[in-house]
Each structure stands twice: as structure tokens, then as C-alpha cells.
Amino acid sequence: MAELAGVSRSAASRALNDAPHVSRAKREAVARAVRQLGYVPNPTARALATRQTGAAALVVSGEDPSIFADPFFAQVIVGASTALEEADLHLMLCLAASDRGRKRVEELFRSKGADGVMLMALREDDPLVGMAEEAEMPVVFGGRPVGPAPRWYVDVDNVGGAREATEYLVSRGRTRVAAICGRLDTEAGRARYRGYRDALLAAGLDPLPPQEGDFTEPSGAAAMAVLLAHHPDVDGVFAANDNMAAGALRTLRAAGRAVPADIAVVGFDDLTVAQVADPPLTTVHQPITALGREMARMLVTVINGHDPTPLILPTRLVTRSSA
């Protein structure tokens, strides 16, 4: 019937059960399909269907509510909400790093307070992974967690993007290339360092020990200061995101190092900060809005009873003045 009406199974179910948040056009399409098929609802099936909430949750393992204003997560939310709107599902946002936050998410799983969940920003040994494994509802991961790959996830080519960024620095004649990596208790942090390391080894150059940041601008500035102190001959830097790259540029400017004449810098993400940086930042573009959209589409597919395969989105290098 959903196919005949041209709507998702979840939308058809909510229309049949007179649930809220279903557009008038979709209600009318379902009604026409019901008349054409002579459909008579099964009481048991109706009772099960009414348990649907009409919402999907995006759970981020972070403590600061302002994380949702971060340009990265803001773009993820735009992509996810657009795809969920097409399926007549509302988006719920949850933070889950504090004990109170994790308890709320645990209750969400236990009570089936959403039709499905998207998880992001997970760290090694994050309890949310165990909750997801035990949950009796669809769970899609945005970015792979550390450890065994989950059944359903959407990620970007972190290794390939970092490799391309480092290869570009080498192609520009840089031989002492350092990495300001993201948190190494995250798969994105580890994967981007692997890409950096693989590129240097392939070029016959020695990787420097990773200088870890937490994906914020201040951590990038601090990491760059440590690199200058310990490796004053560094002539290239790959930063695992644009925020940290912007911090590195601030430290280099304060130290009187010219970019890119003395030290070339490449970031990762292609956020707005990359375009307005001084100088504008060469960076790895990842399709952030598409990441959110494809996570939500995959979740809707699972909610509708299908078993999609994991998806890896491509990246590409965007060259500007910093390298």
C-alpha cells in the first residue's frame, strides 16, 4: 500500500493511524491507496503501528550544548532533518557524554522513545556503543566507532583524504611535515593520522609523532606551539580539521612564521573558517551535509524493514593560499 501511495512505510502507518506530523498530501495519497486496495486494518497490526513515535534521534557524545552550533554539526543537522522531513519524521537532538545525558539516552533506548537513533562523535570504549548493540530499535552510526564496524554506518574517506592532503604538501617540496591530529580515542582522529603517516612513508619521509588536539581552534593553536618548540625545522602541517588548522595559523602568525613561505598548512572539512582564514586554507572537503542526509536516509531504510550496506562518502582536496 505504501508503494501504491508513493510514501514511506512509516508515513503510511502514521497516516492509517491518524498520527500527527503527516502532510495532507500524503494522507490523501494513503487514503486513495486504501480505497483502491480495499484495505481493512488488522487490529493487532494497528496496535503495533501506533507505537511509532514519528521521530528519530541524533545522539552526540558531547557535553557542551553549543556543539550543535559548531559548523560541522550544524551542517549534519541540516542534512539529517531534510531527509527525515521527506519521511515525515521529526529530529530529536541529544547530548550524551555526562552521566545524566547517558541515562537519558539509555531511557530513550529502553522506552523506544524514537523510531530510530543516529549516533555521532563516539570515543573509544564509549558506553553508547554497548547501548546501541543491545537496543531493540534501528541504530545508524555517523562515522565508525573505534573497534569492530557496526552493522549500519555512514562515514567519509578519512584515510584517503588525509593521505591526499599530505601528498600535496610533499608535492610542494615539504620534507618535514607534522600532523596535528584529532583525538586518538576516536576513529576519525586515528584514520586521519594513518592517512598522513601512509603518505609520508610512501614518499620515503619520516612521520613525526602525532600532536593531539580535540578538534577545536585553541587546541590547534596549542599543538602548533608545541611543534615549533620541539621541531623548529617543520615546514608543513596537516591538521585533522579546519578549526585546528585555524588555530595553527594563529600561532604561526604570532611566531612570525610566514604561511606558506616558511610553513605550509592544510586542514580537513572545508568549513567556512577555511575560506575566511588568513591566508585562506587549503583543505580536504568532506560532504558534511550529505553525511547527515545519508545517515538519516539509511535510518529510514532500516525503520522500513530493509538492511542497507555501510556507506563511505568521498573527499577531495581544495587548494587555496595556505599551501
Coordinates of C-alpha atoms in Angstrom, one line a residue:
M1 CA 0.0 0.0 0.0
A2 CA 2.8 2.4 0.8
E3 CA 4.3 1.8 -2.6
L4 CA 1.0 2.5 -4.3
A5 CA 0.6 5.7 -2.3
G6 CA 4.1 6.8 -3.1
V7 CA 5.1 7.3 0.5
S8 CA 7.4 5.5 3.0
R9 CA 6.0 2.6 5.1
S10 CA 6.4 4.7 8.3
A11 CA 4.4 7.6 6.8
A12 CA 1.7 5.2 5.6
S13 CA 1.5 3.7 9.0
R14 CA 1.1 7.0 10.7
A15 CA -1.5 8.2 8.2
L16 CA -3.5 5.0 8.8
N17 CA -3.4 5.5 12.5
D18 CA -4.2 9.2 12.2
A19 CA -0.9 10.1 13.9
P20 CA 0.3 13.7 13.8
H21 CA 3.1 15.1 11.6
V22 CA 1.8 13.7 8.3
S23 CA 1.3 16.1 5.5
R24 CA -2.2 16.5 4.0
A25 CA -0.9 15.3 0.5
K26 CA 0.4 12.1 2.0
R27 CA -2.7 11.4 4.0
E28 CA -4.8 11.8 0.8
A29 CA -2.4 9.5 -1.2
V30 CA -2.7 6.8 1.5
A31 CA -6.5 7.2 1.6
R32 CA -6.6 6.7 -2.2
A33 CA -4.5 3.6 -1.9
V34 CA -6.7 2.2 0.8
R35 CA -9.8 2.7 -1.4
Q36 CA -8.1 1.1 -4.4
L37 CA -6.9 -1.9 -2.4
G38 CA -10.0 -2.3 -0.3
Y39 CA -7.7 -2.4 2.7
V40 CA -9.1 -3.3 6.1
P41 CA -6.7 -2.6 9.1
N42 CA -5.7 -5.5 11.3
P43 CA -6.3 -4.6 14.9
T44 CA -3.1 -6.2 16.1
A45 CA -1.0 -4.6 13.4
R46 CA -2.7 -1.2 14.2
A47 CA -1.8 -1.6 17.9
L48 CA 1.8 -2.2 16.9
A49 CA 1.9 0.6 14.4
T50 CA 0.6 3.1 16.9
R51 CA 3.8 2.6 19.0
Q52 CA 5.7 4.5 16.4
T53 CA 6.8 7.9 17.7
G54 CA 7.2 9.8 14.4
A55 CA 10.7 10.9 15.5
A56 CA 14.3 10.0 15.1
A57 CA 17.1 11.0 17.5
L58 CA 20.6 12.3 16.7
V59 CA 22.7 11.5 19.7
V60 CA 26.1 13.2 20.0
S61 CA 28.6 12.1 22.6
G62 CA 29.4 15.6 23.9
E63 CA 28.8 17.6 27.0
D64 CA 28.5 21.2 25.7
P65 CA 25.1 22.1 24.1
S66 CA 26.9 24.6 21.9
I67 CA 28.3 21.7 20.0
F68 CA 25.2 21.8 17.9
A69 CA 26.1 25.3 16.8
D70 CA 29.5 24.1 15.6
P71 CA 29.6 24.5 11.8
F72 CA 30.3 20.8 11.3
F73 CA 27.3 19.5 13.4
A74 CA 25.1 22.3 12.1
Q75 CA 25.6 21.0 8.6
V76 CA 25.0 17.4 9.7
I77 CA 21.7 18.6 11.3
V78 CA 20.6 20.3 8.1
G79 CA 21.2 17.2 6.1
A80 CA 19.6 14.8 8.6
S81 CA 16.5 17.0 9.1
T82 CA 15.9 17.4 5.4
A83 CA 15.9 13.6 4.8
L84 CA 13.8 13.0 7.9
E85 CA 11.3 15.5 6.8
E86 CA 10.9 13.6 3.5
A87 CA 10.0 10.6 5.6
D88 CA 7.6 12.6 7.9
L89 CA 9.9 12.0 10.9
H90 CA 10.9 14.7 13.4
L91 CA 14.5 15.2 14.5
M92 CA 15.4 15.0 18.2
L93 CA 18.8 16.2 19.5
C94 CA 20.5 14.6 22.5
L95 CA 23.9 15.1 24.2
A96 CA 25.2 12.0 26.0
A97 CA 28.7 12.5 27.5
S98 CA 27.7 13.3 31.1
D99 CA 26.1 10.6 33.4
R100 CA 22.8 12.4 33.2
G101 CA 22.9 12.6 29.4
R102 CA 23.8 8.9 29.1
K103 CA 20.9 8.0 31.4
R104 CA 18.5 9.9 29.2
V105 CA 19.8 8.1 26.1
E106 CA 19.6 4.8 27.9
E107 CA 16.0 5.5 28.7
L108 CA 15.4 6.5 25.1
F109 CA 16.6 3.1 24.0
R110 CA 14.7 1.2 26.7
S111 CA 11.4 3.0 26.2
K112 CA 11.8 3.1 22.4
G113 CA 11.2 6.8 22.6
A114 CA 12.1 7.2 19.0
D115 CA 11.7 5.1 15.8
G116 CA 15.5 5.0 15.4
V117 CA 18.7 6.6 16.5
M118 CA 21.8 8.1 14.8
L119 CA 25.0 8.2 16.9
M120 CA 27.9 10.5 16.4
A121 CA 31.2 11.6 18.0
L122 CA 31.8 8.4 19.8
R123 CA 35.1 7.8 21.6
E124 CA 36.9 4.5 22.4
D125 CA 35.0 2.4 25.0
D126 CA 32.1 4.8 24.8
P127 CA 29.1 3.2 26.7
L128 CA 26.8 4.3 23.9
V129 CA 28.2 1.6 21.7
G130 CA 27.1 -1.1 24.1
M131 CA 23.7 0.6 24.4
A132 CA 23.3 0.6 20.7
E133 CA 24.2 -3.1 20.4
E134 CA 21.5 -4.0 23.0
A135 CA 18.9 -1.6 21.6
E136 CA 15.7 -3.1 20.1
M137 CA 15.5 -0.3 17.6
P138 CA 17.4 0.7 14.5
V139 CA 20.7 2.5 15.1
V140 CA 22.9 4.1 12.5
F141 CA 26.4 5.4 13.2
G142 CA 27.7 8.7 11.8
G143 CA 31.3 7.8 11.5
R144 CA 32.7 4.5 12.5
P145 CA 33.3 4.0 16.2
V146 CA 36.7 2.6 17.4
G147 CA 36.6 -1.2 17.2
P148 CA 34.6 -3.6 15.1
A149 CA 32.5 -2.0 12.4
P150 CA 28.8 -1.7 13.3
R151 CA 26.1 -3.1 11.1
W152 CA 24.9 0.3 9.7
Y153 CA 27.1 3.4 9.4
V154 CA 27.9 6.3 7.1
D155 CA 31.4 7.7 7.1
V156 CA 33.8 9.7 4.9
D157 CA 37.1 8.6 3.4
N158 CA 39.2 9.8 6.3
V159 CA 42.3 7.9 5.4
G160 CA 42.2 8.8 1.8
G161 CA 41.5 12.5 2.4
A162 CA 44.4 12.8 4.9
R163 CA 46.7 10.9 2.5
E164 CA 45.8 13.3 -0.3
A165 CA 46.4 16.3 1.9
T166 CA 49.8 15.0 2.9
E167 CA 50.8 14.0 -0.6
Y168 CA 50.0 17.6 -1.7
L169 CA 52.3 19.0 0.9
V170 CA 55.1 16.7 -0.2
S171 CA 54.5 17.6 -3.9
R172 CA 55.1 21.2 -2.8
G173 CA 58.6 20.3 -1.7
R174 CA 57.8 19.9 2.0
T175 CA 60.0 17.3 3.8
R176 CA 59.4 17.9 7.5
V177 CA 55.6 17.5 7.7
A178 CA 53.9 17.3 11.0
A179 CA 50.4 16.3 11.9
I180 CA 48.0 17.9 14.3
C181 CA 45.7 15.0 14.7
G182 CA 42.2 14.9 16.3
R183 CA 41.5 12.9 19.4
L184 CA 43.2 9.5 19.1
D185 CA 40.4 7.8 21.0
T186 CA 38.2 8.5 18.0
E187 CA 38.2 6.6 14.7
A188 CA 38.3 9.8 12.7
G189 CA 41.4 11.0 14.6
R190 CA 43.2 7.7 14.1
A191 CA 42.2 7.3 10.5
R192 CA 43.4 10.8 9.5
Y193 CA 46.7 10.2 11.2
R194 CA 47.1 6.9 9.4
G195 CA 46.5 8.7 6.1
Y196 CA 49.2 11.2 6.9
R197 CA 51.6 8.5 8.0
D198 CA 51.0 6.3 5.0
A199 CA 51.7 9.3 2.6
L200 CA 55.0 10.2 4.2
L201 CA 56.2 6.6 4.4
A202 CA 55.3 6.1 0.7
A203 CA 57.4 9.2 -0.1
G204 CA 60.4 7.9 1.9
L205 CA 59.9 10.6 4.6
D206 CA 59.7 10.1 8.4
P207 CA 56.4 10.9 10.1
L208 CA 56.6 13.0 13.2
P209 CA 54.9 11.8 16.4
P210 CA 51.2 12.9 16.4
Q211 CA 50.5 16.1 18.2
E212 CA 47.0 15.6 19.5
G213 CA 44.2 18.2 19.6
D214 CA 40.5 17.9 20.3
F215 CA 39.2 19.4 17.0
T216 CA 38.9 22.9 18.5
E217 CA 40.8 26.1 17.4
P218 CA 42.5 26.6 20.8
S219 CA 43.8 23.0 20.7
G220 CA 45.2 23.6 17.3
A221 CA 47.0 26.8 18.4
A222 CA 48.5 24.9 21.4
A223 CA 49.6 22.0 19.3
M224 CA 51.3 24.2 16.8
A225 CA 53.2 25.9 19.7
V226 CA 54.5 22.6 20.9
L227 CA 55.5 21.6 17.3
L228 CA 57.5 24.8 16.9
A229 CA 59.2 24.2 20.2
H230 CA 60.1 20.6 19.6
H231 CA 60.5 20.6 15.8
P232 CA 61.6 24.1 14.7
D233 CA 62.5 22.8 11.3
V234 CA 58.9 21.8 10.4
D235 CA 57.9 23.1 7.0
G236 CA 54.5 21.6 6.6
V237 CA 51.5 20.8 8.8
F238 CA 48.4 18.6 8.2
A239 CA 45.7 19.5 10.7
A240 CA 42.9 16.9 11.0
N241 CA 40.2 19.6 10.9
D242 CA 39.8 23.2 9.9
N243 CA 39.3 24.5 13.4
M244 CA 42.7 23.2 14.5
A245 CA 44.3 24.4 11.3
A246 CA 43.0 27.9 12.0
G247 CA 44.5 27.7 15.5
A248 CA 47.8 26.7 13.9
L249 CA 47.7 29.7 11.6
R250 CA 47.2 32.0 14.6
T251 CA 50.2 30.5 16.4
L252 CA 52.4 30.7 13.3
R253 CA 51.4 34.4 12.7
A254 CA 52.3 35.2 16.3
A255 CA 55.7 33.4 15.9
G256 CA 56.5 35.4 12.8
R257 CA 56.4 32.4 10.5
A258 CA 55.1 33.1 7.0
V259 CA 52.5 30.8 5.6
P260 CA 53.1 29.2 3.2
A261 CA 56.6 30.5 2.6
D262 CA 58.0 29.1 5.8
I263 CA 55.4 26.5 6.7
A264 CA 52.5 25.3 4.6
V265 CA 49.2 24.3 6.3
V266 CA 46.4 22.0 5.1
G267 CA 43.2 21.3 7.0
F268 CA 40.3 18.9 6.8
D269 CA 36.5 19.6 6.4
D270 CA 36.2 22.7 4.2
L271 CA 34.2 24.7 6.7
T272 CA 33.6 28.4 6.3
V273 CA 36.6 29.1 8.5
A274 CA 38.8 27.7 5.8
Q275 CA 37.6 30.4 3.4
V276 CA 38.0 33.3 5.7
A277 CA 41.3 32.2 7.3
D278 CA 44.4 34.4 6.8
P279 CA 45.6 33.1 4.4
P280 CA 42.7 31.1 3.0
L281 CA 43.1 27.5 3.9
T282 CA 43.9 24.6 1.6
T283 CA 41.8 21.8 3.0
V284 CA 40.1 18.4 2.4
H285 CA 36.4 18.9 1.5
Q286 CA 34.1 16.3 3.1
P287 CA 30.4 16.3 2.2
I288 CA 29.1 17.1 5.7
T289 CA 25.5 17.9 4.8
A290 CA 25.4 14.7 2.7
L291 CA 26.8 12.8 5.7
G292 CA 23.8 13.9 7.8
R293 CA 21.4 13.3 4.9
E294 CA 22.7 9.8 4.2
M295 CA 22.7 8.8 7.8
A296 CA 19.0 9.8 8.1
R297 CA 18.1 8.0 4.8
M298 CA 19.9 4.9 6.0
L299 CA 18.0 5.0 9.3
V300 CA 14.6 5.4 7.5
T301 CA 15.6 2.4 5.2
V302 CA 16.2 0.3 8.3
I303 CA 13.0 1.5 10.0
N304 CA 11.1 0.4 6.9
G305 CA 12.5 -3.1 7.3
H306 CA 15.4 -3.2 4.9
D307 CA 19.1 -4.0 5.6
P308 CA 21.3 -1.4 3.8
T309 CA 25.1 -1.7 3.4
P310 CA 27.5 0.8 5.1
L311 CA 28.4 3.9 3.0
I312 CA 31.7 5.7 2.7
L313 CA 31.5 9.2 1.1
P314 CA 34.4 10.6 -1.0
T315 CA 36.6 13.5 -0.1
R316 CA 38.5 15.9 -2.3
L317 CA 41.3 18.4 -1.9
V318 CA 40.5 22.1 -2.2
T319 CA 43.6 24.2 -2.8
R320 CA 43.9 27.8 -1.5
S321 CA 46.7 30.0 -0.4
S322 CA 48.0 28.3 2.8
A323 CA 49.9 25.5 0.9

